[in-house]
Short mmCIF file of C-alpha atoms in Angstrom, two decimals:
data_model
loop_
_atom_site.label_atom_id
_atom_site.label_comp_id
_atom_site.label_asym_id
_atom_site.label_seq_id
_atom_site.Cartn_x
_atom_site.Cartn_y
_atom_site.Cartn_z
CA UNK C 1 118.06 134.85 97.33
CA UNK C 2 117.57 132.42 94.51
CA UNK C 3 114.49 130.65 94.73
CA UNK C 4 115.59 127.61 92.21
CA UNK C 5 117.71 124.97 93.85
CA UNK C 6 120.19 123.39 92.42
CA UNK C 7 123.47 121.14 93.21
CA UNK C 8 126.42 123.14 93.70
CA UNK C 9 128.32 120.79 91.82
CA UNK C 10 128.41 117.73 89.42
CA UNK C 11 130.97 115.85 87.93
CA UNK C 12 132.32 113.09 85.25
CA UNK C 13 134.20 111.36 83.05
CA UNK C 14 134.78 112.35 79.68
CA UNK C 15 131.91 110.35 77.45
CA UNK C 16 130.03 110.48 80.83
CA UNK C 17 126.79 111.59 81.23
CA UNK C 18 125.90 114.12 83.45
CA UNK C 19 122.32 115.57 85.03
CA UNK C 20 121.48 118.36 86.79
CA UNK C 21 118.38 119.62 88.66
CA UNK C 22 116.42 122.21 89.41
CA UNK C 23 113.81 122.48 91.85
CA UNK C 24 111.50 124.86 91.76
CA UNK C 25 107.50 125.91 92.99
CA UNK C 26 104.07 125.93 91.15
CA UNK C 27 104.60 129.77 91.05
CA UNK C 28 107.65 129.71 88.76
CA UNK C 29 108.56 126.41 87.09
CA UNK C 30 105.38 124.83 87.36
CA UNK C 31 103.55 127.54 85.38
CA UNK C 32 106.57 128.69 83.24
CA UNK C 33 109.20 127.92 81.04
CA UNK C 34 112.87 126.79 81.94
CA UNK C 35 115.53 128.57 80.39
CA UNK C 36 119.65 127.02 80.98
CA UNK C 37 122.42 129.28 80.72
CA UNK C 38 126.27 127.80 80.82
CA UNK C 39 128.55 130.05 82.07
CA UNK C 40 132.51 129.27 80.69
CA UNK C 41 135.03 130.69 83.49
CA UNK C 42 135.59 134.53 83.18
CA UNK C 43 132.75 134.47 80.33
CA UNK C 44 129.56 135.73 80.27
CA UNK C 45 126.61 133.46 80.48
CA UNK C 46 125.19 131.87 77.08
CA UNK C 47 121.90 130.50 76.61
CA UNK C 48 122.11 126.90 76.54
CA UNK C 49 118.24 125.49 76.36
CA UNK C 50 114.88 127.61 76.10
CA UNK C 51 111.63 126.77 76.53
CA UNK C 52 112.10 123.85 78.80
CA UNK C 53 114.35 121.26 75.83
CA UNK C 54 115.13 123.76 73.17
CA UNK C 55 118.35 124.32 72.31
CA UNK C 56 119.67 127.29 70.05
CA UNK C 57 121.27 127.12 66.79
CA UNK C 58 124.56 125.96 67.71
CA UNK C 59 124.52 123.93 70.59
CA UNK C 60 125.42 120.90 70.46
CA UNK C 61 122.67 118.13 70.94
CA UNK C 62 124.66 116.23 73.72
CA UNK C 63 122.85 119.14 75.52
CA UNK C 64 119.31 118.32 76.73
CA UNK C 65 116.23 120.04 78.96
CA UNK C 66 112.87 118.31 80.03
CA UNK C 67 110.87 119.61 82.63
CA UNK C 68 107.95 117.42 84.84
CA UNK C 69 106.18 119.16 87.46
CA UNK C 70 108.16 122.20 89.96
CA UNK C 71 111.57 120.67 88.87
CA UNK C 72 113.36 120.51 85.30
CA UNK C 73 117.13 119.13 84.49
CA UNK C 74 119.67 119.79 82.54
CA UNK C 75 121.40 116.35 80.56
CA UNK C 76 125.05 116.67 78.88
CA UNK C 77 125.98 113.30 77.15
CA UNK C 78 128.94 112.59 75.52
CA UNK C 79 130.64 114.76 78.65
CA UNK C 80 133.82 116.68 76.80
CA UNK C 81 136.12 119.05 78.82
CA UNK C 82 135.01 121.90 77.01
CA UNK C 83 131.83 121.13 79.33
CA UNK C 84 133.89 122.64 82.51
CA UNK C 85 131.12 125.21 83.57
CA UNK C 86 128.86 126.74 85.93
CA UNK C 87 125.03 125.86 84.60
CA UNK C 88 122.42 127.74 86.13
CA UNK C 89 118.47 127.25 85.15
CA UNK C 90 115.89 130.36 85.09
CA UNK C 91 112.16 130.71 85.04
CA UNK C 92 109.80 133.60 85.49
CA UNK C 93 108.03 133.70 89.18
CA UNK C 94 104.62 134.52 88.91
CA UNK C 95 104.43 135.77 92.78
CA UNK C 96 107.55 137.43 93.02
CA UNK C 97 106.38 139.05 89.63
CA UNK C 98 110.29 138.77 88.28
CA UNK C 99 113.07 136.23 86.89
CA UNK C 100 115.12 134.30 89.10
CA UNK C 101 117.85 132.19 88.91
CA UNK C 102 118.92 128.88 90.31
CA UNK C 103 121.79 128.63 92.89
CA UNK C 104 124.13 127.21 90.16
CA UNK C 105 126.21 123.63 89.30
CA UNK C 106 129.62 123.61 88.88
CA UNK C 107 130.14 120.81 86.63
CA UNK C 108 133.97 119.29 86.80
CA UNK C 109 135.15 117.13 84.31
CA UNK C 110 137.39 114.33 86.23
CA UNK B 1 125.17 139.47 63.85
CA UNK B 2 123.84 140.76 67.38
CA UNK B 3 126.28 141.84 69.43
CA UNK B 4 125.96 143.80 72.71
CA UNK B 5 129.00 146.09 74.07
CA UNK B 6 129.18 147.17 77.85
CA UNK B 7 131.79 149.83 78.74
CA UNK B 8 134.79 149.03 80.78
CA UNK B 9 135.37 148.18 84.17
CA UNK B 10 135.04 151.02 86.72
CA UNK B 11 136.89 151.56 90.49
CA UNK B 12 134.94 153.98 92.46
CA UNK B 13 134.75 154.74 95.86
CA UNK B 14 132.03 154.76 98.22
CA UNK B 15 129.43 157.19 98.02
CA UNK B 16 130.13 158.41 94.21
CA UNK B 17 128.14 157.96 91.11
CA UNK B 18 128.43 156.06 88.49
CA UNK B 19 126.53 155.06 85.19
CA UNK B 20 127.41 152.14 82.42
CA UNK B 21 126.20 151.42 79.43
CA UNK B 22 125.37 148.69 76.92
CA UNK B 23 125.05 149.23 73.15
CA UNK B 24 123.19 146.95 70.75
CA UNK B 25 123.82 146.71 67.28
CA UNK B 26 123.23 144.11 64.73
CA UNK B 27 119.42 143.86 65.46
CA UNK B 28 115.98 146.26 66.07
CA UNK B 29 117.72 148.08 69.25
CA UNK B 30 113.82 149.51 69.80
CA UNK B 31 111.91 146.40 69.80
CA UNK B 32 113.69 144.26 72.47
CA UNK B 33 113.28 144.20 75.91
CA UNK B 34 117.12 144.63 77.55
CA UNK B 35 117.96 143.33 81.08
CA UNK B 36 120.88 143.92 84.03
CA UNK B 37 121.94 140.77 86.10
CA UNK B 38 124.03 141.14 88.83
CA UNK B 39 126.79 138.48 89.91
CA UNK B 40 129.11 139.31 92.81
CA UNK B 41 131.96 137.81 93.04
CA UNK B 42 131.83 133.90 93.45
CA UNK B 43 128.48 134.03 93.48
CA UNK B 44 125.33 133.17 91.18
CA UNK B 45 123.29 135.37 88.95
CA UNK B 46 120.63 137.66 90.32
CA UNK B 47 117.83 139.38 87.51
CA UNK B 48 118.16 143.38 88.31
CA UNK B 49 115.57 145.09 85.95
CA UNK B 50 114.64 145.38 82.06
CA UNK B 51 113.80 148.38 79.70
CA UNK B 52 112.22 148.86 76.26
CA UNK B 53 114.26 151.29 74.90
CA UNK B 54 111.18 151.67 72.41
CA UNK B 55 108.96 153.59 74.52
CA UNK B 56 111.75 153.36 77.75
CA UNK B 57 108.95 151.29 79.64
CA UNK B 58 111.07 149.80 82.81
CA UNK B 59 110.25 147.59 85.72
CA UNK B 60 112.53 146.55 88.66
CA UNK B 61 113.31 143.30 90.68
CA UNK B 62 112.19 144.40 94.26
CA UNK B 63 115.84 143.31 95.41
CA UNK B 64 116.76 146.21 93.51
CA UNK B 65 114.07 149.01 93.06
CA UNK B 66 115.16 152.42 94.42
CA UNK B 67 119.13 151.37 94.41
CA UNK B 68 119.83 151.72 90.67
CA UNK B 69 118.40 153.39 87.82
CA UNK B 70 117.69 151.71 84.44
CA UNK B 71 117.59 154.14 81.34
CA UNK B 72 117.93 154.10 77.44
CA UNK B 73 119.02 156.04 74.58
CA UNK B 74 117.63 154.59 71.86
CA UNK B 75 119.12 157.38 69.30
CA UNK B 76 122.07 155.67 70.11
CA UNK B 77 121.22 152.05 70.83
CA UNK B 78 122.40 152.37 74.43
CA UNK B 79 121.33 150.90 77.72
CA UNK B 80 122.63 152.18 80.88
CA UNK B 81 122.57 150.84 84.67
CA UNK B 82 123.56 153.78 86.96
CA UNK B 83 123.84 154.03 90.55
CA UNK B 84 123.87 157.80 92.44
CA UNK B 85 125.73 156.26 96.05
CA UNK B 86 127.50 153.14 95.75
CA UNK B 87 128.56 150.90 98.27
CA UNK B 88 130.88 148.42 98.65
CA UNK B 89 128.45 145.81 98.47
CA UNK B 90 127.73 146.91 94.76
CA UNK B 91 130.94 145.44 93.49
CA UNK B 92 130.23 143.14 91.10
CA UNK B 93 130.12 142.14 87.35
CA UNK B 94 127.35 143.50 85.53
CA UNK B 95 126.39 142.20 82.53
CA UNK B 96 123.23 143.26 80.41
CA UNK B 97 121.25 141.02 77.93
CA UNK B 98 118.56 141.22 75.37
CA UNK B 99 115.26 139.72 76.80
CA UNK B 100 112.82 138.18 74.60
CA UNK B 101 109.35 139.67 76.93
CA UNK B 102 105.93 138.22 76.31
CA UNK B 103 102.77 140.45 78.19
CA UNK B 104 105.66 141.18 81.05
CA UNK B 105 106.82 137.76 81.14
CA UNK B 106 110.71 137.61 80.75
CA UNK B 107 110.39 134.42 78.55
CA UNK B 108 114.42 134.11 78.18
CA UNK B 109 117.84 135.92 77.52
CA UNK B 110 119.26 135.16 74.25
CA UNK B 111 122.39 137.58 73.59
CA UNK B 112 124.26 138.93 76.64
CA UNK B 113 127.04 141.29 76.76
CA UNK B 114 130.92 140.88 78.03
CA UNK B 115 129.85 142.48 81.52
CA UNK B 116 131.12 145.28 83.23
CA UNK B 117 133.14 144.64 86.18
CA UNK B 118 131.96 147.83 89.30
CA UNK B 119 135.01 147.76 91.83
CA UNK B 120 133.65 149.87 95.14
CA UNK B 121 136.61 150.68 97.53
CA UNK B 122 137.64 153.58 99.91
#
């Protein structure tokens, strides 16, 4: 059961921007960091942002984190169809003592 | 360049064995964490287990302690995930990625194989 909530789906034009949540506890994104993975169809997951609004060599900088509090989001400006995706966010849990997941956003580019 | 490998997709049947593997190359295979995530089909991704295949130090999501095995040959830069029943409810895609671990804090995933797709049928 993931403990991270998230809306199953988001959508936009192209240029659009688009936001996603992530709501969490104080026992895993309040005391840790927020990794975001993007997931292309039949692709394995990539990381996307680490350490809350970091992004990895590579990714594009229409790609953005922040985190305030429990919760964190996910920003993609500039929305392209390449975008088409399922994001998910992940933090360490302190209590359950592993990594979980968010539910997961399927982001559809109208 | 890192690159991680996962053998191919498997159909079992209930109640067999089974073992897959990941192989590293392109980086320090002994001085990375490397974790299993689970995602059944249509459905989100769920953290399994990790290993240092330095010292083969492992530790298990509760979800999934006693169901699988994690082990590593490091002599050959291999990970494995292996299961000694399986049930239909382990089908799935499997995919294994190297974890970047800080005092047994998974901080993040960076590289992250193909995945292994684990078809259980009778």
């Amino acid at each position: 059961q993931s403990v991270l909530t998230q809306p199953p789906s988001a959508s936009g034009t192209p240029g659009q921007r688009v936001t996603i949540s992530c709501s969490g506890s104080s026992s895993n994104i309040g005391s840790n960091t927020v990794n975001w993975y993007q997931q292309l169809p039949g692709t394995a997951p990539k990381l996307l942002i680490y350490r809350n609004n970091q992004r990895p060599s590579g990714v594009p900088d229409r790609f953005s984190g922040s985190k305030s509090g429990t919760s964190a989001s996910l920003a993609i400006s500039g929305l392209q169809s390449e975008d088409e995706a399922d994001y998910y966010c992940a933090a360490w849990d302190d209590s359950l003592n592993g990594l979980v997941f968010g539910t997961g956003t399927k982001v559809t580019v109208l | 360049e890192v690159q991680l490998v996962q053998s191919g997709a498997e159909v079992k049947k209930p109640g067999e064995s089974l073992k897959i593997s990941c192989k590293g190359s392109g980086y320090s295979f002994t001085s990375y964490w490397i974790g299993w995530v689970r995602q059944m089909p249509g459905k989100g991704l769920e953290w399994m287990g990790i290993i240092y295949p330095g010292d083969s130090d492992t530790r298990y999501s509760p979800s999934f302690q006693g169901q699988v095995t994690i082990s590593a040959d490091k002599s050959i830069s291999t990970a494995y995930l292996q299961w000694s029943s399986l049930k239909a409810s382990d089908t799935a895609m499997y995919y294994c990625a190297r974890c970047y671990v800080v005092r047994g804090v998974i901080l993040l995933l960076d590289y992250w194989g193909q995945g292994t797709l684990v078809t259980v049928s009778s």
